[in-house]
Short mmCIF file of C-alpha atoms in Angstrom, two decimals:
data_model
loop_
_atom_site.label_atom_id
_atom_site.label_comp_id
_atom_site.label_asym_id
_atom_site.label_seq_id
_atom_site.Cartn_x
_atom_site.Cartn_y
_atom_site.Cartn_z
CA MET A 373 -234.55 -49.59 -136.01
CA LYS A 374 -236.20 -48.47 -139.25
CA VAL A 375 -233.31 -47.39 -141.87
CA LEU A 376 -233.65 -46.08 -145.43
CA SER A 377 -237.06 -45.46 -145.60
CA ASP A 378 -240.88 -46.68 -144.13
CA GLN A 379 -241.79 -47.19 -147.79
CA ILE A 380 -239.44 -50.18 -148.54
CA ARG A 381 -241.39 -53.26 -149.34
CA ARG A 382 -238.87 -55.94 -151.19
CA ILE A 383 -235.52 -55.80 -151.00
CA TYR A 384 -233.74 -57.75 -153.66
CA PHE A 385 -229.72 -58.61 -153.06
CA VAL A 386 -227.96 -59.07 -156.06
CA GLY A 387 -224.49 -61.66 -153.91
CA ILE A 388 -226.99 -62.37 -151.29
CA GLY A 389 -224.37 -65.81 -150.13
CA GLY A 390 -221.86 -62.62 -149.72
CA ILE A 391 -221.00 -62.92 -145.98
CA GLY A 392 -221.32 -58.91 -145.08
CA MET A 393 -224.56 -59.25 -147.84
CA SER A 394 -226.60 -62.79 -145.95
CA ALA A 395 -226.32 -60.48 -142.73
CA LEU A 396 -228.09 -57.30 -143.44
CA ALA A 397 -230.45 -60.07 -145.49
CA ARG A 398 -230.56 -61.49 -142.16
CA TYR A 399 -231.42 -57.68 -140.45
CA PHE A 400 -234.25 -56.97 -142.87
CA ALA A 401 -236.31 -59.81 -143.16
CA ARG A 402 -236.33 -59.59 -139.11
CA GLN A 403 -237.50 -56.57 -139.66
CA GLY A 404 -240.70 -57.49 -141.19
CA ILE A 405 -238.84 -56.35 -145.08
CA GLU A 406 -239.52 -59.33 -147.71
CA VAL A 407 -236.38 -60.70 -148.69
CA ALA A 408 -235.27 -62.43 -151.58
CA GLY A 409 -232.03 -62.35 -153.40
CA TYR A 410 -229.61 -64.51 -156.53
CA ASP A 411 -226.35 -65.88 -155.79
CA ARG A 412 -224.33 -67.85 -158.03
CA ASP A 413 -222.94 -70.65 -155.76
CA ARG A 414 -225.15 -73.10 -153.44
CA SER A 415 -223.13 -72.39 -150.27
CA GLU A 416 -223.57 -73.31 -146.78
CA LEU A 417 -224.34 -69.48 -146.07
CA VAL A 418 -227.45 -69.59 -149.34
CA GLN A 419 -227.96 -73.04 -148.14
CA ALA A 420 -229.23 -71.56 -144.62
CA LEU A 421 -230.84 -68.54 -145.80
CA ILE A 422 -233.36 -70.72 -147.69
CA ASN A 423 -233.72 -72.36 -144.41
CA GLU A 424 -234.67 -69.62 -142.97
CA GLY A 425 -237.35 -68.68 -145.41
CA LEU A 426 -235.49 -66.29 -147.73
CA GLU A 427 -236.07 -66.51 -151.39
CA VAL A 428 -233.05 -67.28 -153.17
CA HIS A 429 -232.66 -67.79 -157.31
CA PHE A 430 -229.02 -68.98 -158.21
CA GLU A 431 -229.74 -67.49 -162.50
CA GLU A 432 -229.26 -63.83 -163.17
CA ASP A 433 -233.22 -64.03 -163.64
CA VAL A 434 -234.80 -60.60 -163.96
CA GLN A 435 -238.19 -61.43 -163.71
CA ALA A 436 -237.58 -63.75 -160.40
CA MET A 437 -236.17 -60.69 -159.34
CA GLY A 438 -240.00 -58.98 -158.57
CA SER A 439 -240.39 -56.03 -158.11
CA PRO A 440 -238.66 -54.43 -155.73
CA ASP A 441 -238.07 -51.34 -153.78
CA LEU A 442 -234.32 -51.54 -153.23
CA VAL A 443 -231.70 -53.09 -155.23
CA VAL A 444 -228.35 -53.92 -153.05
CA TYR A 445 -225.62 -55.14 -154.79
CA THR A 446 -222.43 -55.96 -153.55
CA PRO A 447 -218.54 -55.09 -155.79
CA ALA A 448 -217.64 -58.38 -156.85
CA VAL A 449 -220.83 -58.30 -158.90
CA PRO A 450 -219.69 -57.98 -162.37
CA ASP A 451 -221.75 -54.37 -163.27
CA ASP A 452 -222.99 -55.43 -166.71
CA HIS A 453 -225.32 -58.46 -164.61
CA ASP A 454 -227.63 -59.15 -165.53
CA GLN A 455 -230.15 -58.51 -163.09
CA LEU A 456 -228.38 -54.72 -162.60
CA GLN A 457 -228.33 -53.68 -165.58
CA ALA A 458 -232.55 -53.76 -165.21
CA ALA A 459 -232.65 -52.62 -162.06
CA ARG A 460 -231.17 -49.14 -163.59
CA SER A 461 -233.59 -49.03 -166.58
CA ALA A 462 -236.34 -49.85 -164.34
CA GLY A 463 -235.42 -47.06 -162.28
CA ILE A 464 -235.39 -48.94 -158.91
CA ALA A 465 -232.97 -47.54 -156.24
CA ILE A 466 -229.29 -49.24 -155.95
CA MET A 467 -227.16 -49.08 -153.30
CA LYS A 468 -224.19 -50.93 -152.23
CA ARG A 469 -224.09 -53.11 -149.08
CA SER A 470 -221.20 -50.73 -147.64
CA GLU A 471 -223.70 -47.99 -148.06
CA VAL A 472 -226.52 -49.19 -146.46
CA LEU A 473 -224.66 -50.41 -143.52
CA GLY A 474 -223.32 -46.98 -143.39
CA ALA A 475 -226.56 -45.57 -143.23
CA LEU A 476 -227.36 -48.04 -140.98
CA SER A 477 -225.19 -46.87 -138.73
CA ARG A 478 -226.53 -43.27 -138.36
CA THR A 479 -229.51 -44.74 -137.24
CA MET A 480 -227.74 -46.31 -134.35
CA GLN A 481 -224.58 -46.04 -132.13
CA CYS A 482 -221.60 -47.76 -133.86
CA ILE A 483 -218.87 -49.76 -132.85
CA ALA A 484 -217.20 -49.77 -136.03
CA VAL A 485 -214.19 -52.82 -136.30
CA ALA A 486 -211.28 -51.88 -138.83
CA GLY A 487 -207.25 -53.26 -139.82
CA THR A 488 -206.02 -55.37 -142.17
CA HIS A 489 -206.24 -58.05 -140.32
CA GLY A 490 -207.96 -59.12 -137.05
CA LYS A 491 -210.94 -57.31 -137.51
CA THR A 492 -213.75 -60.06 -138.38
CA THR A 493 -211.81 -61.63 -134.82
CA THR A 494 -212.14 -58.73 -132.81
CA SER A 495 -215.78 -57.86 -133.81
CA THR A 496 -217.08 -61.33 -132.74
CA LEU A 497 -214.93 -61.34 -129.44
CA VAL A 498 -216.30 -57.39 -128.49
CA THR A 499 -219.63 -59.41 -129.41
CA CYS A 500 -219.30 -62.23 -127.80
CA LEU A 501 -218.08 -59.73 -124.54
CA LEU A 502 -220.83 -57.93 -124.06
CA LYS A 503 -223.98 -60.27 -124.83
CA GLN A 504 -221.65 -61.76 -121.54
CA ALA A 505 -221.90 -58.30 -119.83
CA GLY A 506 -225.52 -57.64 -120.72
CA VAL A 507 -225.38 -55.68 -123.72
CA ASP A 508 -227.66 -56.62 -126.31
CA CYS A 509 -225.78 -55.00 -128.90
CA THR A 510 -226.45 -56.24 -133.19
CA ALA A 511 -223.94 -56.97 -134.96
CA PHE A 512 -222.77 -57.38 -138.30
CA LEU A 513 -220.14 -59.42 -138.49
CA GLY A 514 -217.77 -61.24 -141.17
CA GLY A 515 -217.54 -64.20 -140.49
CA ILE A 516 -219.87 -67.43 -138.86
CA SER A 517 -219.60 -67.42 -135.20
CA VAL A 518 -220.66 -70.54 -133.07
CA ASP A 519 -221.08 -69.23 -129.66
CA LEU A 520 -223.66 -66.39 -131.89
CA GLY A 521 -224.50 -69.04 -134.23
CA GLY A 522 -224.17 -66.71 -137.26
CA ASN A 523 -222.50 -63.53 -138.52
CA PHE A 524 -225.67 -61.76 -137.64
CA VAL A 525 -227.27 -61.71 -133.98
CA HIS A 526 -230.57 -59.17 -133.12
CA GLY A 527 -230.08 -56.87 -129.94
CA GLU A 528 -232.58 -54.51 -128.60
CA VAL A 529 -230.18 -51.84 -127.42
CA PRO A 530 -229.40 -48.96 -130.00
CA TRP A 531 -225.54 -50.36 -130.17
CA MET A 532 -224.06 -51.88 -133.41
CA ILE A 533 -220.80 -53.56 -133.66
CA ALA A 534 -219.83 -53.85 -137.68
CA GLU A 535 -216.65 -54.70 -139.75
CA ALA A 536 -215.55 -52.40 -141.39
CA ASP A 537 -213.92 -52.88 -144.24
CA GLU A 538 -211.06 -51.35 -145.99
CA TYR A 539 -211.78 -53.02 -149.61
CA ASP A 540 -213.34 -50.62 -152.21
CA ARG A 541 -213.18 -48.06 -149.31
CA SER A 542 -216.72 -49.91 -147.78
CA PHE A 543 -215.46 -48.53 -143.96
CA LEU A 544 -216.01 -44.39 -145.31
CA GLN A 545 -219.59 -45.23 -144.85
CA LEU A 546 -219.73 -45.65 -141.51
CA THR A 547 -219.96 -43.04 -138.90
CA PRO A 548 -218.70 -44.70 -135.78
CA GLN A 549 -219.13 -43.67 -131.88
CA ILE A 550 -216.05 -46.00 -131.29
CA ALA A 551 -213.69 -47.13 -133.90
CA VAL A 552 -210.45 -49.95 -133.55
CA ILE A 553 -208.33 -50.79 -135.52
CA THR A 554 -206.23 -53.87 -135.45
CA SER A 555 -203.92 -53.09 -137.80
CA LEU A 556 -202.21 -51.37 -140.79
CA ASP A 557 -200.57 -53.30 -142.62
CA PRO A 558 -200.22 -52.94 -146.84
CA ASP A 559 -203.34 -54.74 -148.99
CA HIS A 560 -205.66 -54.39 -151.39
CA LEU A 561 -203.22 -52.26 -153.65
CA ASP A 562 -205.49 -53.54 -156.69
CA ILE A 563 -206.98 -50.60 -154.97
CA TYR A 564 -205.09 -48.23 -153.72
CA GLY A 565 -202.23 -48.29 -155.91
CA SER A 566 -199.57 -47.91 -152.41
CA PHE A 567 -199.56 -48.51 -149.19
CA GLY A 568 -199.73 -44.60 -148.85
CA GLU A 569 -203.39 -44.16 -150.45
CA MET A 570 -204.50 -47.05 -148.39
CA LYS A 571 -202.98 -45.40 -145.17
CA GLU A 572 -204.80 -41.86 -146.30
CA ALA A 573 -208.09 -44.34 -146.90
CA TYR A 574 -207.59 -45.11 -142.83
CA GLY A 575 -206.69 -41.73 -141.92
CA ALA A 576 -210.64 -40.77 -143.29
CA PHE A 577 -211.81 -42.92 -141.58
CA VAL A 578 -210.67 -41.98 -138.59
CA GLU A 579 -212.25 -38.55 -139.20
CA ARG A 580 -216.08 -39.83 -139.52
CA VAL A 581 -215.52 -40.94 -136.15
CA ASP A 582 -217.95 -38.88 -134.25
CA SER A 583 -217.78 -35.98 -132.06
CA GLU A 584 -216.88 -37.13 -128.35
CA GLY A 585 -216.19 -40.69 -129.70
CA VAL A 586 -213.62 -42.57 -129.20
CA LEU A 587 -210.36 -44.13 -131.29
CA ILE A 588 -209.20 -47.77 -130.07
CA VAL A 589 -205.39 -48.73 -132.18
CA HIS A 590 -203.44 -51.19 -131.35
CA HIS A 591 -199.70 -49.92 -130.36
CA ALA A 592 -198.08 -51.21 -133.50
CA ALA A 593 -199.98 -49.52 -135.97
CA TRP A 594 -200.79 -46.66 -134.04
CA PRO A 595 -197.27 -44.93 -136.03
CA ALA A 596 -198.41 -45.90 -139.78
CA LEU A 597 -202.33 -44.31 -138.86
CA GLU A 598 -200.20 -40.95 -137.44
CA ASP A 599 -198.78 -40.32 -140.19
CA ALA A 600 -202.16 -40.01 -142.14
CA LEU A 601 -203.84 -37.79 -140.16
CA GLY A 602 -205.12 -34.36 -141.35
CA GLY A 603 -204.47 -31.46 -138.92
CA GLN A 604 -208.30 -30.89 -137.96
CA VAL A 605 -208.39 -34.76 -136.57
CA ARG A 606 -205.16 -34.12 -134.91
CA GLU A 607 -206.93 -30.98 -133.22
CA ARG A 608 -209.66 -33.45 -131.95
CA ILE A 609 -207.14 -35.75 -130.49
CA ALA A 610 -205.22 -32.94 -128.89
CA SER A 611 -208.80 -31.23 -127.64
CA GLY A 612 -210.10 -34.18 -126.45
CA ASP A 613 -212.52 -33.86 -129.16
CA LEU A 614 -212.19 -37.42 -129.71
CA ARG A 615 -210.23 -39.70 -127.42
CA LEU A 616 -207.26 -42.09 -128.70
CA VAL A 617 -206.98 -44.62 -126.49
CA ARG A 618 -203.95 -47.30 -127.50
CA TYR A 619 -203.75 -50.90 -126.69
CA GLY A 620 -201.48 -54.18 -127.29
CA ASP A 621 -198.46 -55.25 -125.66
CA ASP A 622 -196.53 -52.54 -124.13
CA PRO A 623 -197.10 -51.65 -121.17
CA GLY A 624 -197.29 -48.13 -121.82
CA CYS A 625 -200.55 -48.52 -123.48
CA ASP A 626 -203.79 -47.33 -122.08
CA TYR A 627 -205.04 -51.08 -122.21
CA SER A 628 -202.37 -53.65 -121.81
CA VAL A 629 -201.90 -57.38 -121.72
CA ARG A 630 -199.12 -59.00 -120.27
CA ASP A 631 -197.65 -62.69 -119.10
CA THR A 632 -199.03 -64.59 -121.45
CA ALA A 633 -198.86 -67.95 -121.99
CA THR A 634 -200.47 -71.20 -123.18
CA ASP A 635 -203.08 -73.68 -120.94
CA GLY A 636 -204.03 -76.67 -124.13
CA TYR A 637 -206.45 -75.00 -127.04
CA ARG A 638 -206.41 -71.46 -124.02
CA MET A 639 -204.01 -69.10 -123.69
CA VAL A 640 -204.15 -67.52 -120.13
CA PHE A 641 -203.40 -63.93 -119.60
CA GLN A 642 -203.17 -60.54 -117.36
CA LEU A 643 -204.64 -56.83 -118.02
CA PHE A 644 -203.57 -53.93 -116.73
CA GLN A 645 -205.30 -50.58 -117.21
CA ARG A 646 -202.57 -47.62 -118.07
CA GLY A 647 -200.01 -49.50 -115.97
CA GLN A 648 -201.97 -51.04 -113.29
CA PRO A 649 -203.12 -54.16 -113.14
CA VAL A 650 -207.17 -54.42 -112.90
CA TYR A 651 -208.13 -59.09 -113.96
CA ASP A 652 -206.02 -61.87 -113.36
CA ARG A 653 -205.70 -64.77 -115.12
CA ILE A 654 -208.08 -64.33 -117.96
CA ARG A 655 -208.56 -67.12 -120.40
CA LEU A 656 -208.93 -67.18 -123.76
CA ALA A 657 -210.87 -70.93 -126.21
CA MET A 658 -208.95 -69.56 -128.98
CA PRO A 659 -204.77 -69.96 -129.24
CA GLY A 660 -202.89 -67.81 -130.21
CA LYS A 661 -200.59 -64.24 -129.27
CA HIS A 662 -202.63 -62.14 -131.55
CA ASN A 663 -206.08 -63.55 -130.30
CA VAL A 664 -205.11 -62.48 -127.33
CA LEU A 665 -204.63 -58.89 -128.25
CA ASN A 666 -207.86 -59.02 -130.04
CA ALA A 667 -209.55 -60.24 -126.96
CA THR A 668 -208.00 -57.35 -125.51
CA ALA A 669 -208.88 -54.94 -128.12
CA ALA A 670 -212.82 -56.25 -127.20
CA TRP A 671 -212.35 -55.49 -123.71
CA ALA A 672 -210.43 -51.58 -124.90
CA CYS A 673 -214.36 -51.35 -125.93
CA ALA A 674 -217.09 -52.87 -123.25
CA ALA A 675 -214.60 -50.04 -121.09
CA GLU A 676 -215.06 -47.17 -123.19
CA LEU A 677 -218.43 -48.55 -124.08
CA SER A 678 -219.08 -48.44 -119.93
CA ARG A 679 -217.96 -44.85 -119.88
CA LEU A 680 -219.89 -43.19 -122.97
CA ASP A 681 -222.96 -44.81 -122.24
CA PRO A 682 -222.93 -45.37 -118.80
CA GLN A 683 -226.60 -46.81 -118.42
CA LEU A 684 -226.33 -50.31 -120.23
CA ASP A 685 -225.43 -51.21 -116.91
CA CYS A 686 -222.24 -53.25 -118.55
CA ASP A 687 -220.71 -56.22 -116.21
CA ILE A 688 -216.97 -56.16 -118.03
CA GLU A 689 -216.13 -59.43 -115.51
CA ALA A 690 -218.79 -61.26 -116.41
CA GLY A 691 -217.60 -60.89 -120.05
CA LEU A 692 -214.49 -61.24 -120.18
CA GLN A 693 -214.94 -64.83 -117.70
CA SER A 694 -216.95 -65.70 -120.80
CA LEU A 695 -213.75 -65.77 -123.27
CA GLY A 696 -212.37 -68.90 -121.67
CA THR A 697 -215.83 -70.83 -123.29
CA MET A 698 -215.85 -68.97 -126.61
CA ARG A 699 -216.32 -72.17 -129.25
CA GLY A 700 -214.76 -69.57 -131.83
CA ILE A 701 -215.21 -68.46 -135.73
CA ARG A 702 -215.80 -70.50 -138.91
CA ARG A 703 -212.40 -71.01 -140.62
CA ARG A 704 -209.82 -68.74 -137.57
CA PHE A 705 -207.73 -71.99 -136.02
CA GLU A 706 -210.56 -73.56 -136.40
CA ILE A 707 -209.66 -77.25 -135.94
CA ARG A 708 -212.05 -79.52 -137.97
CA HIS A 709 -210.24 -83.16 -136.55
CA ALA A 710 -208.28 -83.43 -133.77
CA ASP A 711 -206.75 -87.48 -132.05
CA ALA A 712 -203.62 -88.94 -131.11
CA GLN A 713 -201.82 -88.88 -134.38
CA ARG A 714 -203.53 -85.74 -136.19
CA VAL A 715 -204.82 -82.15 -136.33
CA ILE A 716 -205.99 -81.01 -139.29
CA ILE A 717 -206.89 -76.97 -138.48
CA ASP A 718 -208.42 -74.65 -141.25
CA ASP A 719 -208.15 -70.77 -141.51
CA TYR A 720 -208.56 -68.15 -143.54
CA ALA A 721 -205.22 -66.27 -143.73
CA HIS A 722 -204.51 -64.66 -146.83
CA HIS A 723 -202.06 -61.83 -146.20
CA PRO A 724 -198.32 -62.99 -144.56
CA ARG A 725 -198.67 -61.43 -141.75
CA GLU A 726 -201.98 -63.48 -140.62
CA LEU A 727 -199.51 -66.74 -142.39
CA GLU A 728 -196.95 -65.83 -139.93
CA ALA A 729 -199.73 -65.24 -136.87
CA VAL A 730 -201.27 -68.72 -137.89
CA ILE A 731 -197.63 -70.49 -138.47
CA THR A 732 -196.84 -69.26 -134.91
CA ALA A 733 -199.87 -70.38 -132.55
CA ALA A 734 -199.42 -73.80 -134.65
CA ARG A 735 -196.36 -73.89 -132.98
CA GLU A 736 -197.05 -72.79 -129.31
CA GLN A 737 -199.78 -74.97 -129.41
CA PHE A 738 -198.15 -78.18 -131.00
CA ALA A 739 -194.53 -77.81 -130.02
CA GLY A 740 -192.15 -80.05 -131.20
CA ARG A 741 -194.64 -81.64 -133.84
CA ARG A 742 -194.16 -81.74 -137.92
CA ILE A 743 -196.32 -78.65 -139.00
CA THR A 744 -197.36 -78.87 -142.67
CA GLY A 745 -198.86 -76.28 -143.76
CA VAL A 746 -201.02 -75.43 -147.70
CA PHE A 747 -201.48 -72.06 -148.52
CA GLN A 748 -204.21 -71.07 -151.26
CA PRO A 749 -203.07 -67.81 -152.35
CA HIS A 750 -206.32 -65.49 -152.36
CA LEU A 751 -205.96 -62.78 -156.07
CA TYR A 752 -203.77 -62.67 -158.88
CA SER A 753 -202.82 -59.21 -157.71
CA ARG A 754 -202.17 -59.94 -154.05
CA THR A 755 -200.20 -63.22 -155.29
CA ARG A 756 -197.87 -60.28 -157.59
CA ASP A 757 -198.12 -57.90 -154.74
CA PHE A 758 -197.14 -59.78 -151.74
CA HIS A 759 -195.23 -63.32 -153.49
CA ARG A 760 -192.05 -62.66 -151.33
CA GLU A 761 -193.44 -61.84 -148.20
CA PHE A 762 -195.69 -64.29 -148.24
CA ALA A 763 -192.72 -67.05 -149.40
CA ALA A 764 -190.55 -65.70 -146.29
CA ALA A 765 -194.19 -66.44 -143.43
CA LEU A 766 -194.16 -70.27 -144.84
CA SER A 767 -190.57 -70.84 -145.28
CA ALA A 768 -191.37 -71.08 -141.18
CA LEU A 769 -193.68 -74.90 -142.05
CA ASP A 770 -191.66 -77.71 -142.06
CA VAL A 771 -193.45 -78.95 -145.32
CA CYS A 772 -195.07 -76.23 -147.11
CA ILE A 773 -197.69 -77.09 -149.85
CA LEU A 774 -198.88 -74.57 -152.18
CA VAL A 775 -202.42 -75.11 -154.86
CA ASP A 776 -203.31 -72.51 -157.53
CA VAL A 777 -204.19 -69.24 -156.93
CA TYR A 778 -207.93 -69.08 -156.19
CA PRO A 779 -208.91 -66.05 -158.83
CA ALA A 780 -212.46 -64.27 -156.82
CA ARG A 781 -213.15 -61.66 -158.22
CA GLU A 782 -209.74 -61.25 -160.86
CA GLN A 783 -208.95 -62.42 -163.95
CA PRO A 784 -205.40 -63.55 -164.30
CA ILE A 785 -202.80 -61.60 -164.76
CA PRO A 786 -200.20 -63.21 -167.27
CA GLY A 787 -197.55 -65.08 -165.15
CA VAL A 788 -198.93 -64.28 -161.72
CA ARG A 789 -198.79 -67.73 -160.28
CA SER A 790 -198.28 -70.29 -157.31
CA GLU A 791 -194.83 -70.74 -158.40
CA MET A 792 -194.53 -67.05 -157.96
CA ILE A 793 -194.35 -67.71 -153.75
CA PHE A 794 -193.42 -71.42 -154.33
CA GLU A 795 -189.43 -70.67 -155.91
CA HIS A 796 -189.22 -68.10 -152.71
CA VAL A 797 -190.08 -70.89 -150.04
CA ARG A 798 -187.65 -72.18 -147.70
CA ALA A 799 -189.19 -74.98 -145.70
CA LYS A 800 -187.32 -78.23 -145.25
CA GLU A 801 -189.53 -79.74 -147.97
CA LYS A 802 -191.85 -77.82 -150.75
CA TYR A 803 -194.67 -78.94 -152.84
CA CYS A 804 -197.02 -77.00 -156.01
CA VAL A 805 -199.61 -78.62 -156.96
CA GLY A 806 -202.55 -78.93 -158.66
CA LYS A 807 -206.09 -79.00 -156.27
CA PRO A 808 -206.65 -82.56 -158.41
CA ALA A 809 -203.22 -83.94 -156.79
CA LEU A 810 -203.26 -82.48 -153.48
CA ILE A 811 -204.84 -85.08 -151.30
CA GLU A 812 -202.88 -87.62 -152.41
CA LEU A 813 -199.85 -85.63 -152.10
CA LEU A 814 -200.92 -85.70 -148.39
CA VAL A 815 -201.58 -89.09 -148.02
CA ASN A 816 -197.65 -89.39 -149.09
CA VAL A 817 -196.48 -86.51 -146.66
CA ASP A 818 -198.49 -87.79 -144.11
CA PRO A 819 -199.16 -84.51 -141.91
CA GLU A 820 -199.46 -84.48 -138.01
CA ILE A 821 -200.30 -80.79 -137.55
CA LEU A 822 -201.74 -79.81 -141.51
CA LEU A 823 -202.83 -76.19 -141.50
CA LEU A 824 -205.11 -75.32 -144.47
CA MET A 825 -204.63 -71.70 -145.27
CA GLY A 826 -206.60 -69.35 -147.55
CA ALA A 827 -209.89 -66.96 -148.05
CA GLY A 828 -210.76 -69.50 -151.34
CA ASP A 829 -212.61 -72.56 -151.70
CA LEU A 830 -210.46 -74.92 -150.44
CA ASP A 831 -212.42 -76.03 -146.46
CA ARG A 832 -214.09 -77.68 -149.29
CA MET A 833 -212.09 -80.28 -149.83
CA ILE A 834 -211.69 -80.47 -145.89
CA PRO A 835 -214.22 -83.49 -145.48
CA ASN A 836 -212.09 -85.45 -148.27
CA ILE A 837 -208.98 -84.80 -146.56
CA ARG A 838 -209.43 -86.29 -143.00
CA GLN A 839 -211.32 -89.15 -144.99
CA ALA A 840 -207.56 -89.82 -146.68
CA LEU A 841 -205.87 -89.01 -143.88
CA THR A 842 -207.75 -91.04 -140.99
#
């Protein structure tokens, strides 16, 4: 698939190690375009790009850019970055990552998965299900799929799956044929200012669904979304120009799940379509009812895709059966160590609702065992806005450990620290420590089930944690 211009021979990515940026870099490299980029961190993802033959620089060296036809950047890169400034001065075309992904969505037919949480897992499940169902799709994922071998998947049919990120209103660049909304809770209030403005952005995202397209919404998210829909979208739904489909655990949903049970590390459930049983005893090799709902959304996508494009010959049942052998996604309830005495789990959860889902899944999987959770808050603004909600979620732990806030793209906000959360936690035991003291504390706590939660860099400590505890 061609995108942008046939005249583009070299693209330079500023922030190439980002999860979304690296997927685009891989896409264009596969198209035969010369790809290079900058990143400040020699991460595992960056090293993988280097191993694949891409040129990566770790200094803001203007000369290293060469003479690109296009520079792509992410909002996480500061505006005064030397390479961005040089590209502007030289008149080189510059695009945000979201703009490039949006351009791709207009050259292919797009399934866009949005939601405050669940979008990475759901978009990956959609991709895995469709691939196993015989639909050779392209995918740009927001996480590393163990089964798919990365965050980019090349396909031959003109369908792409994209994670639709609401941060910086990036998802408003996409033009999907099928849009999925997994959840709608307050987040990114540093961008939106209020939940009302965030809902309006989701309403604008729905407006971008193509004519005769499909909107697939989790039933619990529908009331908040419905409030934000404009009259034109409501008319499209009423006329059938935009097909509204709801999924969830409510029997009234178009696609619903029932009889969910835990079977070891797997979930077992039954799928219903418009109240009628369709698939019995589907297995999912990912724990937690929230993941069952994500799998239900993936099933709805496959069914609606088959209706929109029947020539694809999508074997939905084969796709669903493959869910039982999925190895999952890096940093999504990823078991990093397990023996008779101890289990260590890494999860990217960084929103109160995500913490609730992870802790609940751990309670279901390891009933009767002591659950210790280490949480690294992500962003000062999110900590400020949701410290009480974080505390409420973390209070479900037996032992709660908080470490310092991971700043990511933000500067410190006076008075905002992990202690804001700690003060309101009601777990049986609780501690607040700096990362240097964490391993010694864990040795003293001697956790049975250890959850490491957050979107920062806590995962880099896991080899040392594992060594100290095992």
